[in-house]
């Protein structure tokens, strides 16, 4: 087993030093968290499924001109990505009222929104990932106005594409969260889509039944969480033939 230096461990992934300069190995865990890490658990096989689903969606997005950090999948739980400077913002695109949005505005869950709404949240667990405005973002230097313009453009293009893709497999994209990073190539910098796109970061409902096929099944104790993730992978045509079998992560250099 390859020995790699661990750079960072988050709630759902571990980042290791990549085999080449400017690359990182992203390892997908089965750990699940909700409500700012107040609820914790394990969804067996989630890491394998999210690796496959995110790979598929990142590749498809790159084909329509959305730049991403994804390079290639390495194995069942790992993918090689370009090293980026993560912008400390979560960009949330909402098409249908659900979750905290429904509670905040007292709108019944499942109500279609008049148009897609984009929100920004500061990535800070200690503060509870608060909702922030463009004024906050530019005033505190988290991102420049030009960066925000590009992020908004890519977020809306991603939404348009994913809505159509998921409708094609009988799923409604209710909302989703994405992150962006700054990719430096010598003196040039460009904004690229980073992190992952999976049922961890998307609300996906069956079009016919409104059955939830995402992490809300874990958040709300609905049961059959792993089966929901498998169903999304099956519909996208990326479910591993042998099922989401486990493999051990790389050995860590101390």
JSON list of C-alpha atoms in Angstrom, two decimals:
[
{"chain": "A", "resi": 1, "resn": "UNK", "atom": "CA", "xyz": [0.00, 0.00, 0.00]},
{"chain": "A", "resi": 2, "resn": "UNK", "atom": "CA", "xyz": [1.38, 3.42, -1.00]},
{"chain": "A", "resi": 3, "resn": "UNK", "atom": "CA", "xyz": [2.57, 5.61, 1.86]},
{"chain": "A", "resi": 4, "resn": "UNK", "atom": "CA", "xyz": [1.42, 9.20, 1.49]},
{"chain": "A", "resi": 5, "resn": "UNK", "atom": "CA", "xyz": [1.59, 12.29, 3.63]},
{"chain": "A", "resi": 6, "resn": "UNK", "atom": "CA", "xyz": [-1.83, 13.32, 4.94]},
{"chain": "A", "resi": 7, "resn": "UNK", "atom": "CA", "xyz": [-2.54, 17.01, 4.35]},
{"chain": "A", "resi": 8, "resn": "UNK", "atom": "CA", "xyz": [-6.03, 17.39, 5.78]},
{"chain": "A", "resi": 9, "resn": "UNK", "atom": "CA", "xyz": [-8.94, 15.34, 7.07]},
{"chain": "A", "resi": 10, "resn": "UNK", "atom": "CA", "xyz": [-12.47, 16.68, 6.83]},
{"chain": "A", "resi": 11, "resn": "UNK", "atom": "CA", "xyz": [-15.90, 15.30, 7.65]},
{"chain": "A", "resi": 12, "resn": "UNK", "atom": "CA", "xyz": [-16.26, 13.21, 4.49]},
{"chain": "A", "resi": 13, "resn": "UNK", "atom": "CA", "xyz": [-12.82, 13.10, 2.85]},
{"chain": "A", "resi": 14, "resn": "UNK", "atom": "CA", "xyz": [-9.10, 12.86, 3.52]},
{"chain": "A", "resi": 15, "resn": "UNK", "atom": "CA", "xyz": [-6.59, 14.74, 1.36]},
{"chain": "A", "resi": 16, "resn": "UNK", "atom": "CA", "xyz": [-3.17, 13.23, 0.73]},
{"chain": "A", "resi": 17, "resn": "UNK", "atom": "CA", "xyz": [-0.10, 14.55, -1.04]},
{"chain": "A", "resi": 18, "resn": "UNK", "atom": "CA", "xyz": [-0.34, 13.70, -4.74]},
{"chain": "A", "resi": 19, "resn": "UNK", "atom": "CA", "xyz": [2.17, 11.76, -6.83]},
{"chain": "A", "resi": 20, "resn": "UNK", "atom": "CA", "xyz": [3.09, 14.86, -8.84]},
{"chain": "A", "resi": 21, "resn": "UNK", "atom": "CA", "xyz": [3.64, 18.50, -7.85]},
{"chain": "A", "resi": 22, "resn": "UNK", "atom": "CA", "xyz": [0.39, 20.43, -7.85]},
{"chain": "A", "resi": 23, "resn": "UNK", "atom": "CA", "xyz": [-1.80, 17.35, -7.32]},
{"chain": "A", "resi": 24, "resn": "UNK", "atom": "CA", "xyz": [-3.71, 15.93, -4.37]},
{"chain": "A", "resi": 25, "resn": "UNK", "atom": "CA", "xyz": [-5.27, 12.52, -3.74]},
{"chain": "A", "resi": 26, "resn": "UNK", "atom": "CA", "xyz": [-8.83, 12.85, -2.46]},
{"chain": "A", "resi": 27, "resn": "UNK", "atom": "CA", "xyz": [-10.02, 9.84, -0.41]},
{"chain": "A", "resi": 28, "resn": "UNK", "atom": "CA", "xyz": [-13.79, 9.44, 0.17]},
{"chain": "A", "resi": 29, "resn": "UNK", "atom": "CA", "xyz": [-14.85, 8.19, 3.62]},
{"chain": "A", "resi": 30, "resn": "UNK", "atom": "CA", "xyz": [-18.07, 6.52, 4.71]},
{"chain": "A", "resi": 31, "resn": "UNK", "atom": "CA", "xyz": [-18.45, 8.96, 7.60]},
{"chain": "A", "resi": 32, "resn": "UNK", "atom": "CA", "xyz": [-21.59, 11.10, 7.58]},
{"chain": "A", "resi": 33, "resn": "UNK", "atom": "CA", "xyz": [-22.32, 14.27, 9.53]},
{"chain": "A", "resi": 34, "resn": "UNK", "atom": "CA", "xyz": [-25.26, 16.66, 9.76]},
{"chain": "A", "resi": 35, "resn": "UNK", "atom": "CA", "xyz": [-26.30, 19.82, 11.61]},
{"chain": "A", "resi": 36, "resn": "UNK", "atom": "CA", "xyz": [-22.77, 21.24, 11.76]},
{"chain": "A", "resi": 37, "resn": "UNK", "atom": "CA", "xyz": [-21.28, 17.95, 12.95]},
{"chain": "A", "resi": 38, "resn": "UNK", "atom": "CA", "xyz": [-23.79, 17.55, 15.80]},
{"chain": "A", "resi": 39, "resn": "UNK", "atom": "CA", "xyz": [-25.05, 14.30, 14.25]},
{"chain": "A", "resi": 40, "resn": "UNK", "atom": "CA", "xyz": [-22.49, 11.71, 13.19]},
{"chain": "A", "resi": 41, "resn": "UNK", "atom": "CA", "xyz": [-22.71, 8.28, 11.65]},
{"chain": "A", "resi": 42, "resn": "UNK", "atom": "CA", "xyz": [-21.43, 5.89, 9.01]},
{"chain": "A", "resi": 43, "resn": "UNK", "atom": "CA", "xyz": [-23.11, 5.06, 5.70]},
{"chain": "A", "resi": 44, "resn": "UNK", "atom": "CA", "xyz": [-21.53, 1.84, 4.47]},
{"chain": "A", "resi": 45, "resn": "UNK", "atom": "CA", "xyz": [-20.20, 2.19, 0.92]},
{"chain": "A", "resi": 46, "resn": "UNK", "atom": "CA", "xyz": [-20.95, 5.93, 0.70]},
{"chain": "A", "resi": 47, "resn": "UNK", "atom": "CA", "xyz": [-17.36, 6.83, -0.10]},
{"chain": "A", "resi": 48, "resn": "UNK", "atom": "CA", "xyz": [-17.21, 4.42, -3.02]},
{"chain": "A", "resi": 49, "resn": "UNK", "atom": "CA", "xyz": [-20.51, 5.68, -4.44]},
{"chain": "A", "resi": 50, "resn": "UNK", "atom": "CA", "xyz": [-19.70, 9.37, -3.99]},
{"chain": "A", "resi": 51, "resn": "UNK", "atom": "CA", "xyz": [-16.32, 8.86, -5.67]},
{"chain": "A", "resi": 52, "resn": "UNK", "atom": "CA", "xyz": [-18.02, 7.36, -8.73]},
{"chain": "A", "resi": 53, "resn": "UNK", "atom": "CA", "xyz": [-20.91, 9.84, -8.84]},
{"chain": "A", "resi": 54, "resn": "UNK", "atom": "CA", "xyz": [-18.66, 12.89, -8.39]},
{"chain": "A", "resi": 55, "resn": "UNK", "atom": "CA", "xyz": [-16.24, 11.62, -11.05]},
{"chain": "A", "resi": 56, "resn": "UNK", "atom": "CA", "xyz": [-19.09, 11.21, -13.54]},
{"chain": "A", "resi": 57, "resn": "UNK", "atom": "CA", "xyz": [-20.60, 14.64, -12.87]},
{"chain": "A", "resi": 58, "resn": "UNK", "atom": "CA", "xyz": [-17.25, 16.48, -12.87]},
{"chain": "A", "resi": 59, "resn": "UNK", "atom": "CA", "xyz": [-16.31, 14.94, -16.22]},
{"chain": "A", "resi": 60, "resn": "UNK", "atom": "CA", "xyz": [-19.67, 15.82, -17.74]},
{"chain": "A", "resi": 61, "resn": "UNK", "atom": "CA", "xyz": [-19.43, 19.41, -16.46]},
{"chain": "A", "resi": 62, "resn": "UNK", "atom": "CA", "xyz": [-15.94, 19.81, -17.91]},
{"chain": "A", "resi": 63, "resn": "UNK", "atom": "CA", "xyz": [-17.38, 18.75, -21.27]},
{"chain": "A", "resi": 64, "resn": "UNK", "atom": "CA", "xyz": [-19.71, 21.78, -21.27]},
{"chain": "A", "resi": 65, "resn": "UNK", "atom": "CA", "xyz": [-16.99, 24.23, -20.27]},
{"chain": "A", "resi": 66, "resn": "UNK", "atom": "CA", "xyz": [-17.19, 24.31, -16.47]},
{"chain": "A", "resi": 67, "resn": "UNK", "atom": "CA", "xyz": [-13.53, 24.05, -15.31]},
{"chain": "A", "resi": 68, "resn": "UNK", "atom": "CA", "xyz": [-12.94, 21.64, -12.40]},
{"chain": "A", "resi": 69, "resn": "UNK", "atom": "CA", "xyz": [-10.09, 20.40, -10.24]},
{"chain": "A", "resi": 70, "resn": "UNK", "atom": "CA", "xyz": [-10.77, 16.76, -11.23]},
{"chain": "A", "resi": 71, "resn": "UNK", "atom": "CA", "xyz": [-8.03, 14.84, -13.04]},
{"chain": "A", "resi": 72, "resn": "UNK", "atom": "CA", "xyz": [-8.98, 11.16, -12.85]},
{"chain": "A", "resi": 73, "resn": "UNK", "atom": "CA", "xyz": [-10.31, 8.46, -10.55]},
{"chain": "A", "resi": 74, "resn": "UNK", "atom": "CA", "xyz": [-7.55, 6.29, -9.11]},
{"chain": "A", "resi": 75, "resn": "UNK", "atom": "CA", "xyz": [-9.53, 3.46, -7.53]},
{"chain": "A", "resi": 76, "resn": "UNK", "atom": "CA", "xyz": [-12.79, 2.74, -5.73]},
{"chain": "A", "resi": 77, "resn": "UNK", "atom": "CA", "xyz": [-12.29, 5.43, -3.07]},
{"chain": "A", "resi": 78, "resn": "UNK", "atom": "CA", "xyz": [-9.68, 7.83, -4.42]},
{"chain": "A", "resi": 79, "resn": "UNK", "atom": "CA", "xyz": [-9.38, 10.38, -7.16]},
{"chain": "A", "resi": 80, "resn": "UNK", "atom": "CA", "xyz": [-6.54, 12.60, -8.30]},
{"chain": "A", "resi": 81, "resn": "UNK", "atom": "CA", "xyz": [-7.32, 16.31, -8.30]},
{"chain": "A", "resi": 82, "resn": "UNK", "atom": "CA", "xyz": [-5.40, 19.51, -8.96]},
{"chain": "A", "resi": 83, "resn": "UNK", "atom": "CA", "xyz": [-4.23, 21.40, -5.90]},
{"chain": "A", "resi": 84, "resn": "UNK", "atom": "CA", "xyz": [-6.26, 24.57, -5.49]},
{"chain": "A", "resi": 85, "resn": "UNK", "atom": "CA", "xyz": [-6.63, 27.35, -2.95]},
{"chain": "A", "resi": 86, "resn": "UNK", "atom": "CA", "xyz": [-10.16, 26.77, -1.67]},
{"chain": "A", "resi": 87, "resn": "UNK", "atom": "CA", "xyz": [-12.32, 29.89, -1.51]},
{"chain": "A", "resi": 88, "resn": "UNK", "atom": "CA", "xyz": [-13.93, 29.81, 1.98]},
{"chain": "A", "resi": 89, "resn": "UNK", "atom": "CA", "xyz": [-17.49, 29.91, 0.65]},
{"chain": "A", "resi": 90, "resn": "UNK", "atom": "CA", "xyz": [-20.23, 27.38, 0.03]},
{"chain": "A", "resi": 91, "resn": "UNK", "atom": "CA", "xyz": [-22.30, 28.32, -3.00]},
{"chain": "A", "resi": 92, "resn": "UNK", "atom": "CA", "xyz": [-25.84, 26.95, -2.72]},
{"chain": "A", "resi": 93, "resn": "UNK", "atom": "CA", "xyz": [-28.23, 26.90, -5.68]},
{"chain": "A", "resi": 94, "resn": "UNK", "atom": "CA", "xyz": [-31.91, 26.35, -4.83]},
{"chain": "A", "resi": 95, "resn": "UNK", "atom": "CA", "xyz": [-34.65, 25.35, -7.29]},
{"chain": "A", "resi": 96, "resn": "UNK", "atom": "CA", "xyz": [-37.27, 24.07, -4.85]},
{"chain": "A", "resi": 97, "resn": "UNK", "atom": "CA", "xyz": [-37.92, 25.14, -1.24]},
{"chain": "A", "resi": 98, "resn": "UNK", "atom": "CA", "xyz": [-36.50, 22.60, 1.22]},
{"chain": "A", "resi": 99, "resn": "UNK", "atom": "CA", "xyz": [-34.58, 22.27, 4.45]},
{"chain": "A", "resi": 100, "resn": "UNK", "atom": "CA", "xyz": [-33.42, 25.44, 6.19]},
{"chain": "A", "resi": 101, "resn": "UNK", "atom": "CA", "xyz": [-34.73, 27.59, 3.33]},
{"chain": "A", "resi": 102, "resn": "UNK", "atom": "CA", "xyz": [-38.30, 26.39, 3.96]},
{"chain": "A", "resi": 103, "resn": "UNK", "atom": "CA", "xyz": [-37.92, 27.05, 7.68]},
{"chain": "A", "resi": 104, "resn": "UNK", "atom": "CA", "xyz": [-36.36, 30.49, 7.18]},
{"chain": "A", "resi": 105, "resn": "UNK", "atom": "CA", "xyz": [-39.12, 31.79, 4.91]},
{"chain": "A", "resi": 106, "resn": "UNK", "atom": "CA", "xyz": [-42.01, 29.61, 6.14]},
{"chain": "A", "resi": 107, "resn": "UNK", "atom": "CA", "xyz": [-42.48, 28.13, 2.66]},
{"chain": "A", "resi": 108, "resn": "UNK", "atom": "CA", "xyz": [-43.83, 24.59, 2.38]},
{"chain": "A", "resi": 109, "resn": "UNK", "atom": "CA", "xyz": [-41.14, 22.11, 1.45]},
{"chain": "A", "resi": 110, "resn": "UNK", "atom": "CA", "xyz": [-41.47, 21.09, -2.18]},
{"chain": "A", "resi": 111, "resn": "UNK", "atom": "CA", "xyz": [-42.69, 24.49, -3.39]},
{"chain": "A", "resi": 112, "resn": "UNK", "atom": "CA", "xyz": [-40.99, 25.37, -6.70]},
{"chain": "A", "resi": 113, "resn": "UNK", "atom": "CA", "xyz": [-39.16, 28.71, -6.48]},
{"chain": "A", "resi": 114, "resn": "UNK", "atom": "CA", "xyz": [-39.98, 31.51, -8.97]},
{"chain": "A", "resi": 115, "resn": "UNK", "atom": "CA", "xyz": [-36.42, 31.19, -10.26]},
{"chain": "A", "resi": 116, "resn": "UNK", "atom": "CA", "xyz": [-33.20, 29.56, -9.12]},
{"chain": "A", "resi": 117, "resn": "UNK", "atom": "CA", "xyz": [-31.79, 31.33, -6.06]},
{"chain": "A", "resi": 118, "resn": "UNK", "atom": "CA", "xyz": [-28.05, 31.45, -5.31]},
{"chain": "A", "resi": 119, "resn": "UNK", "atom": "CA", "xyz": [-26.86, 31.88, -1.73]},
{"chain": "A", "resi": 120, "resn": "UNK", "atom": "CA", "xyz": [-23.39, 32.15, -0.19]},
{"chain": "A", "resi": 121, "resn": "UNK", "atom": "CA", "xyz": [-22.36, 30.67, 3.16]},
{"chain": "A", "resi": 122, "resn": "UNK", "atom": "CA", "xyz": [-19.05, 31.22, 4.94]},
{"chain": "A", "resi": 123, "resn": "UNK", "atom": "CA", "xyz": [-17.17, 27.96, 5.51]},
{"chain": "A", "resi": 124, "resn": "UNK", "atom": "CA", "xyz": [-16.66, 28.23, 9.27]},
{"chain": "A", "resi": 125, "resn": "UNK", "atom": "CA", "xyz": [-17.86, 25.44, 11.55]},
{"chain": "A", "resi": 126, "resn": "UNK", "atom": "CA", "xyz": [-17.32, 27.52, 14.70]},
{"chain": "A", "resi": 127, "resn": "UNK", "atom": "CA", "xyz": [-19.80, 30.11, 13.38]},
{"chain": "A", "resi": 128, "resn": "UNK", "atom": "CA", "xyz": [-22.22, 27.53, 11.99]},
{"chain": "A", "resi": 129, "resn": "UNK", "atom": "CA", "xyz": [-21.47, 28.33, 8.32]},
{"chain": "A", "resi": 130, "resn": "UNK", "atom": "CA", "xyz": [-23.48, 31.61, 8.33]},
{"chain": "A", "resi": 131, "resn": "UNK", "atom": "CA", "xyz": [-25.33, 33.02, 5.34]},
{"chain": "A", "resi": 132, "resn": "UNK", "atom": "CA", "xyz": [-23.34, 35.96, 3.91]},
{"chain": "A", "resi": 133, "resn": "UNK", "atom": "CA", "xyz": [-23.88, 38.58, 1.23]},
{"chain": "A", "resi": 134, "resn": "UNK", "atom": "CA", "xyz": [-21.68, 39.73, -1.63]},
{"chain": "A", "resi": 135, "resn": "UNK", "atom": "CA", "xyz": [-20.96, 42.84, 0.45]},
{"chain": "A", "resi": 136, "resn": "UNK", "atom": "CA", "xyz": [-19.55, 40.69, 3.28]},
{"chain": "A", "resi": 137, "resn": "UNK", "atom": "CA", "xyz": [-17.53, 38.60, 0.84]},
{"chain": "A", "resi": 138, "resn": "UNK", "atom": "CA", "xyz": [-15.80, 41.49, -0.89]},
{"chain": "A", "resi": 139, "resn": "UNK", "atom": "CA", "xyz": [-15.38, 43.60, 2.26]},
{"chain": "A", "resi": 140, "resn": "UNK", "atom": "CA", "xyz": [-13.58, 40.83, 4.14]},
{"chain": "A", "resi": 141, "resn": "UNK", "atom": "CA", "xyz": [-11.57, 39.72, 1.10]},
{"chain": "A", "resi": 142, "resn": "UNK", "atom": "CA", "xyz": [-12.90, 36.16, 0.89]},
{"chain": "A", "resi": 143, "resn": "UNK", "atom": "CA", "xyz": [-13.35, 36.66, -2.85]},
{"chain": "A", "resi": 144, "resn": "UNK", "atom": "CA", "xyz": [-13.07, 39.54, -5.31]},
{"chain": "A", "resi": 145, "resn": "UNK", "atom": "CA", "xyz": [-15.99, 40.85, -7.35]},
{"chain": "A", "resi": 146, "resn": "UNK", "atom": "CA", "xyz": [-14.57, 39.23, -10.49]},
{"chain": "A", "resi": 147, "resn": "UNK", "atom": "CA", "xyz": [-14.22, 35.91, -8.64]},
{"chain": "A", "resi": 148, "resn": "UNK", "atom": "CA", "xyz": [-17.86, 36.10, -7.55]},
{"chain": "A", "resi": 149, "resn": "UNK", "atom": "CA", "xyz": [-19.01, 36.87, -11.09]},
{"chain": "A", "resi": 150, "resn": "UNK", "atom": "CA", "xyz": [-17.25, 33.74, -12.37]},
{"chain": "A", "resi": 151, "resn": "UNK", "atom": "CA", "xyz": [-18.52, 31.60, -9.50]},
{"chain": "A", "resi": 152, "resn": "UNK", "atom": "CA", "xyz": [-22.09, 32.75, -10.12]},
{"chain": "A", "resi": 153, "resn": "UNK", "atom": "CA", "xyz": [-21.79, 32.07, -13.84]},
{"chain": "A", "resi": 154, "resn": "UNK", "atom": "CA", "xyz": [-20.38, 28.57, -13.26]},
{"chain": "A", "resi": 155, "resn": "UNK", "atom": "CA", "xyz": [-22.95, 27.82, -10.55]},
{"chain": "A", "resi": 156, "resn": "UNK", "atom": "CA", "xyz": [-25.89, 28.69, -12.80]},
{"chain": "A", "resi": 157, "resn": "UNK", "atom": "CA", "xyz": [-24.42, 26.78, -15.73]},
{"chain": "A", "resi": 158, "resn": "UNK", "atom": "CA", "xyz": [-23.87, 23.78, -13.45]},
{"chain": "A", "resi": 159, "resn": "UNK", "atom": "CA", "xyz": [-27.46, 24.04, -12.25]},
{"chain": "A", "resi": 160, "resn": "UNK", "atom": "CA", "xyz": [-28.89, 24.17, -15.76]},
{"chain": "A", "resi": 161, "resn": "UNK", "atom": "CA", "xyz": [-26.88, 21.18, -16.87]},
{"chain": "A", "resi": 162, "resn": "UNK", "atom": "CA", "xyz": [-27.47, 19.04, -13.77]},
{"chain": "A", "resi": 163, "resn": "UNK", "atom": "CA", "xyz": [-31.22, 19.77, -13.73]},
{"chain": "A", "resi": 164, "resn": "UNK", "atom": "CA", "xyz": [-31.49, 18.38, -17.25]},
{"chain": "A", "resi": 165, "resn": "UNK", "atom": "CA", "xyz": [-29.20, 15.45, -16.57]},
{"chain": "A", "resi": 166, "resn": "UNK", "atom": "CA", "xyz": [-31.10, 14.38, -13.44]},
{"chain": "A", "resi": 167, "resn": "UNK", "atom": "CA", "xyz": [-34.52, 14.83, -15.04]},
{"chain": "A", "resi": 168, "resn": "UNK", "atom": "CA", "xyz": [-33.33, 12.39, -17.67]},
{"chain": "A", "resi": 169, "resn": "UNK", "atom": "CA", "xyz": [-32.97, 9.71, -14.99]},
{"chain": "A", "resi": 170, "resn": "UNK", "atom": "CA", "xyz": [-36.17, 10.58, -13.14]},
{"chain": "A", "resi": 171, "resn": "UNK", "atom": "CA", "xyz": [-34.70, 12.82, -10.43]},
{"chain": "A", "resi": 172, "resn": "UNK", "atom": "CA", "xyz": [-35.48, 16.41, -9.42]},
{"chain": "A", "resi": 173, "resn": "UNK", "atom": "CA", "xyz": [-32.51, 18.54, -8.39]},
{"chain": "A", "resi": 174, "resn": "UNK", "atom": "CA", "xyz": [-34.02, 20.41, -5.44]},
{"chain": "A", "resi": 175, "resn": "UNK", "atom": "CA", "xyz": [-30.83, 22.22, -4.42]},
{"chain": "A", "resi": 176, "resn": "UNK", "atom": "CA", "xyz": [-27.09, 21.65, -4.17]},
{"chain": "A", "resi": 177, "resn": "UNK", "atom": "CA", "xyz": [-23.90, 23.01, -2.62]},
{"chain": "A", "resi": 178, "resn": "UNK", "atom": "CA", "xyz": [-20.64, 23.49, -4.50]},
{"chain": "A", "resi": 179, "resn": "UNK", "atom": "CA", "xyz": [-17.24, 24.94, -3.69]},
{"chain": "A", "resi": 180, "resn": "UNK", "atom": "CA", "xyz": [-14.69, 26.72, -5.81]},
{"chain": "A", "resi": 181, "resn": "UNK", "atom": "CA", "xyz": [-10.93, 27.10, -5.68]},
{"chain": "A", "resi": 182, "resn": "UNK", "atom": "CA", "xyz": [-8.20, 29.22, -7.21]},
{"chain": "A", "resi": 183, "resn": "UNK", "atom": "CA", "xyz": [-5.98, 27.19, -9.52]},
{"chain": "A", "resi": 184, "resn": "UNK", "atom": "CA", "xyz": [-2.56, 28.78, -9.94]},
{"chain": "A", "resi": 185, "resn": "UNK", "atom": "CA", "xyz": [-0.55, 27.97, -13.06]},
{"chain": "A", "resi": 186, "resn": "UNK", "atom": "CA", "xyz": [2.70, 29.96, -12.90]},
{"chain": "A", "resi": 187, "resn": "UNK", "atom": "CA", "xyz": [1.49, 33.61, -12.72]},
{"chain": "A", "resi": 188, "resn": "UNK", "atom": "CA", "xyz": [-2.02, 32.87, -13.98]},
{"chain": "A", "resi": 189, "resn": "UNK", "atom": "CA", "xyz": [-5.01, 32.16, -11.75]},
{"chain": "A", "resi": 190, "resn": "UNK", "atom": "CA", "xyz": [-8.40, 30.81, -12.68]},
{"chain": "A", "resi": 191, "resn": "UNK", "atom": "CA", "xyz": [-11.50, 29.82, -10.74]},
{"chain": "A", "resi": 192, "resn": "UNK", "atom": "CA", "xyz": [-12.43, 26.13, -10.91]},
{"chain": "A", "resi": 193, "resn": "UNK", "atom": "CA", "xyz": [-15.11, 23.91, -9.41]},
{"chain": "A", "resi": 194, "resn": "UNK", "atom": "CA", "xyz": [-13.65, 21.89, -6.51]},
{"chain": "A", "resi": 195, "resn": "UNK", "atom": "CA", "xyz": [-14.61, 19.45, -3.74]},
{"chain": "A", "resi": 196, "resn": "UNK", "atom": "CA", "xyz": [-17.36, 17.04, -4.91]},
{"chain": "A", "resi": 197, "resn": "UNK", "atom": "CA", "xyz": [-20.89, 16.76, -6.29]},
{"chain": "A", "resi": 198, "resn": "UNK", "atom": "CA", "xyz": [-22.81, 13.83, -4.81]},
{"chain": "A", "resi": 199, "resn": "UNK", "atom": "CA", "xyz": [-25.91, 12.94, -2.77]},
{"chain": "A", "resi": 200, "resn": "UNK", "atom": "CA", "xyz": [-23.96, 14.36, 0.18]},
{"chain": "A", "resi": 201, "resn": "UNK", "atom": "CA", "xyz": [-24.15, 17.82, -1.37]},
{"chain": "A", "resi": 202, "resn": "UNK", "atom": "CA", "xyz": [-27.36, 17.62, -3.46]},
{"chain": "A", "resi": 203, "resn": "UNK", "atom": "CA", "xyz": [-31.01, 17.17, -2.61]},
{"chain": "A", "resi": 204, "resn": "UNK", "atom": "CA", "xyz": [-32.38, 14.69, -5.14]},
{"chain": "A", "resi": 205, "resn": "UNK", "atom": "CA", "xyz": [-36.03, 13.63, -5.18]},
{"chain": "A", "resi": 206, "resn": "UNK", "atom": "CA", "xyz": [-37.69, 11.01, -7.34]},
{"chain": "A", "resi": 207, "resn": "UNK", "atom": "CA", "xyz": [-39.84, 12.93, -9.85]},
{"chain": "A", "resi": 208, "resn": "UNK", "atom": "CA", "xyz": [-42.79, 10.57, -9.55]},
{"chain": "A", "resi": 209, "resn": "UNK", "atom": "CA", "xyz": [-42.92, 9.93, -5.80]},
{"chain": "A", "resi": 210, "resn": "UNK", "atom": "CA", "xyz": [-40.85, 12.78, -4.24]},
{"chain": "A", "resi": 211, "resn": "UNK", "atom": "CA", "xyz": [-38.88, 10.09, -2.40]},
{"chain": "A", "resi": 212, "resn": "UNK", "atom": "CA", "xyz": [-35.66, 11.58, -1.02]},
{"chain": "A", "resi": 213, "resn": "UNK", "atom": "CA", "xyz": [-32.52, 9.97, -2.44]},
{"chain": "A", "resi": 214, "resn": "UNK", "atom": "CA", "xyz": [-29.84, 12.00, -0.65]},
{"chain": "A", "resi": 215, "resn": "UNK", "atom": "CA", "xyz": [-28.32, 12.79, 2.76]},
{"chain": "A", "resi": 216, "resn": "UNK", "atom": "CA", "xyz": [-31.67, 13.99, 4.08]},
{"chain": "A", "resi": 217, "resn": "UNK", "atom": "CA", "xyz": [-32.40, 10.32, 4.70]},
{"chain": "A", "resi": 218, "resn": "UNK", "atom": "CA", "xyz": [-29.56, 10.40, 7.24]},
{"chain": "A", "resi": 219, "resn": "UNK", "atom": "CA", "xyz": [-30.42, 13.85, 8.62]},
{"chain": "A", "resi": 220, "resn": "UNK", "atom": "CA", "xyz": [-34.05, 12.91, 9.22]},
{"chain": "A", "resi": 221, "resn": "UNK", "atom": "CA", "xyz": [-33.61, 9.26, 10.23]},
{"chain": "A", "resi": 222, "resn": "UNK", "atom": "CA", "xyz": [-35.60, 8.02, 7.24]},
{"chain": "A", "resi": 223, "resn": "UNK", "atom": "CA", "xyz": [-33.59, 4.81, 6.91]},
{"chain": "A", "resi": 224, "resn": "UNK", "atom": "CA", "xyz": [-32.26, 3.07, 3.76]},
{"chain": "A", "resi": 225, "resn": "UNK", "atom": "CA", "xyz": [-29.59, 5.73, 3.35]},
{"chain": "A", "resi": 226, "resn": "UNK", "atom": "CA", "xyz": [-27.05, 3.52, 1.56]},
{"chain": "A", "resi": 227, "resn": "UNK", "atom": "CA", "xyz": [-29.79, 2.19, -0.73]},
{"chain": "A", "resi": 228, "resn": "UNK", "atom": "CA", "xyz": [-30.71, 5.77, -1.73]},
{"chain": "A", "resi": 229, "resn": "UNK", "atom": "CA", "xyz": [-27.12, 6.55, -2.72]},
{"chain": "A", "resi": 230, "resn": "UNK", "atom": "CA", "xyz": [-26.95, 3.28, -4.65]},
{"chain": "A", "resi": 231, "resn": "UNK", "atom": "CA", "xyz": [-30.13, 4.18, -6.50]},
{"chain": "A", "resi": 232, "resn": "UNK", "atom": "CA", "xyz": [-28.68, 7.51, -7.63]},
{"chain": "A", "resi": 233, "resn": "UNK", "atom": "CA", "xyz": [-25.51, 5.74, -8.82]},
{"chain": "A", "resi": 234, "resn": "UNK", "atom": "CA", "xyz": [-27.60, 3.08, -10.58]},
{"chain": "A", "resi": 235, "resn": "UNK", "atom": "CA", "xyz": [-29.68, 5.64, -12.43]},
{"chain": "A", "resi": 236, "resn": "UNK", "atom": "CA", "xyz": [-26.54, 7.49, -13.55]},
{"chain": "A", "resi": 237, "resn": "UNK", "atom": "CA", "xyz": [-25.05, 4.19, -14.72]},
{"chain": "A", "resi": 238, "resn": "UNK", "atom": "CA", "xyz": [-22.02, 4.32, -12.41]},
{"chain": "A", "resi": 239, "resn": "UNK", "atom": "CA", "xyz": [-22.85, 1.74, -9.73]},
{"chain": "A", "resi": 240, "resn": "UNK", "atom": "CA", "xyz": [-19.82, -0.58, -9.40]},
{"chain": "A", "resi": 241, "resn": "UNK", "atom": "CA", "xyz": [-20.68, -4.03, -10.76]},
{"chain": "A", "resi": 242, "resn": "UNK", "atom": "CA", "xyz": [-19.59, -5.70, -7.54]},
{"chain": "A", "resi": 243, "resn": "UNK", "atom": "CA", "xyz": [-21.45, -3.12, -5.44]},
{"chain": "A", "resi": 244, "resn": "UNK", "atom": "CA", "xyz": [-19.83, -0.54, -3.18]},
{"chain": "A", "resi": 245, "resn": "UNK", "atom": "CA", "xyz": [-17.16, -2.88, -1.78]},
{"chain": "A", "resi": 246, "resn": "UNK", "atom": "CA", "xyz": [-14.64, -1.50, 0.64]},
{"chain": "A", "resi": 247, "resn": "UNK", "atom": "CA", "xyz": [-10.91, -0.90, 0.16]},
{"chain": "A", "resi": 248, "resn": "UNK", "atom": "CA", "xyz": [-8.43, 0.32, 2.70]},
{"chain": "A", "resi": 249, "resn": "UNK", "atom": "CA", "xyz": [-6.99, 3.81, 2.48]},
{"chain": "A", "resi": 250, "resn": "UNK", "atom": "CA", "xyz": [-3.32, 4.55, 1.91]},
{"chain": "A", "resi": 251, "resn": "UNK", "atom": "CA", "xyz": [-0.87, 4.26, 4.78]},
{"chain": "A", "resi": 252, "resn": "UNK", "atom": "CA", "xyz": [-0.10, 7.63, 6.31]},
{"chain": "A", "resi": 253, "resn": "UNK", "atom": "CA", "xyz": [3.40, 8.99, 6.74]},
{"chain": "A", "resi": 254, "resn": "UNK", "atom": "CA", "xyz": [3.97, 10.36, 10.24]}
]
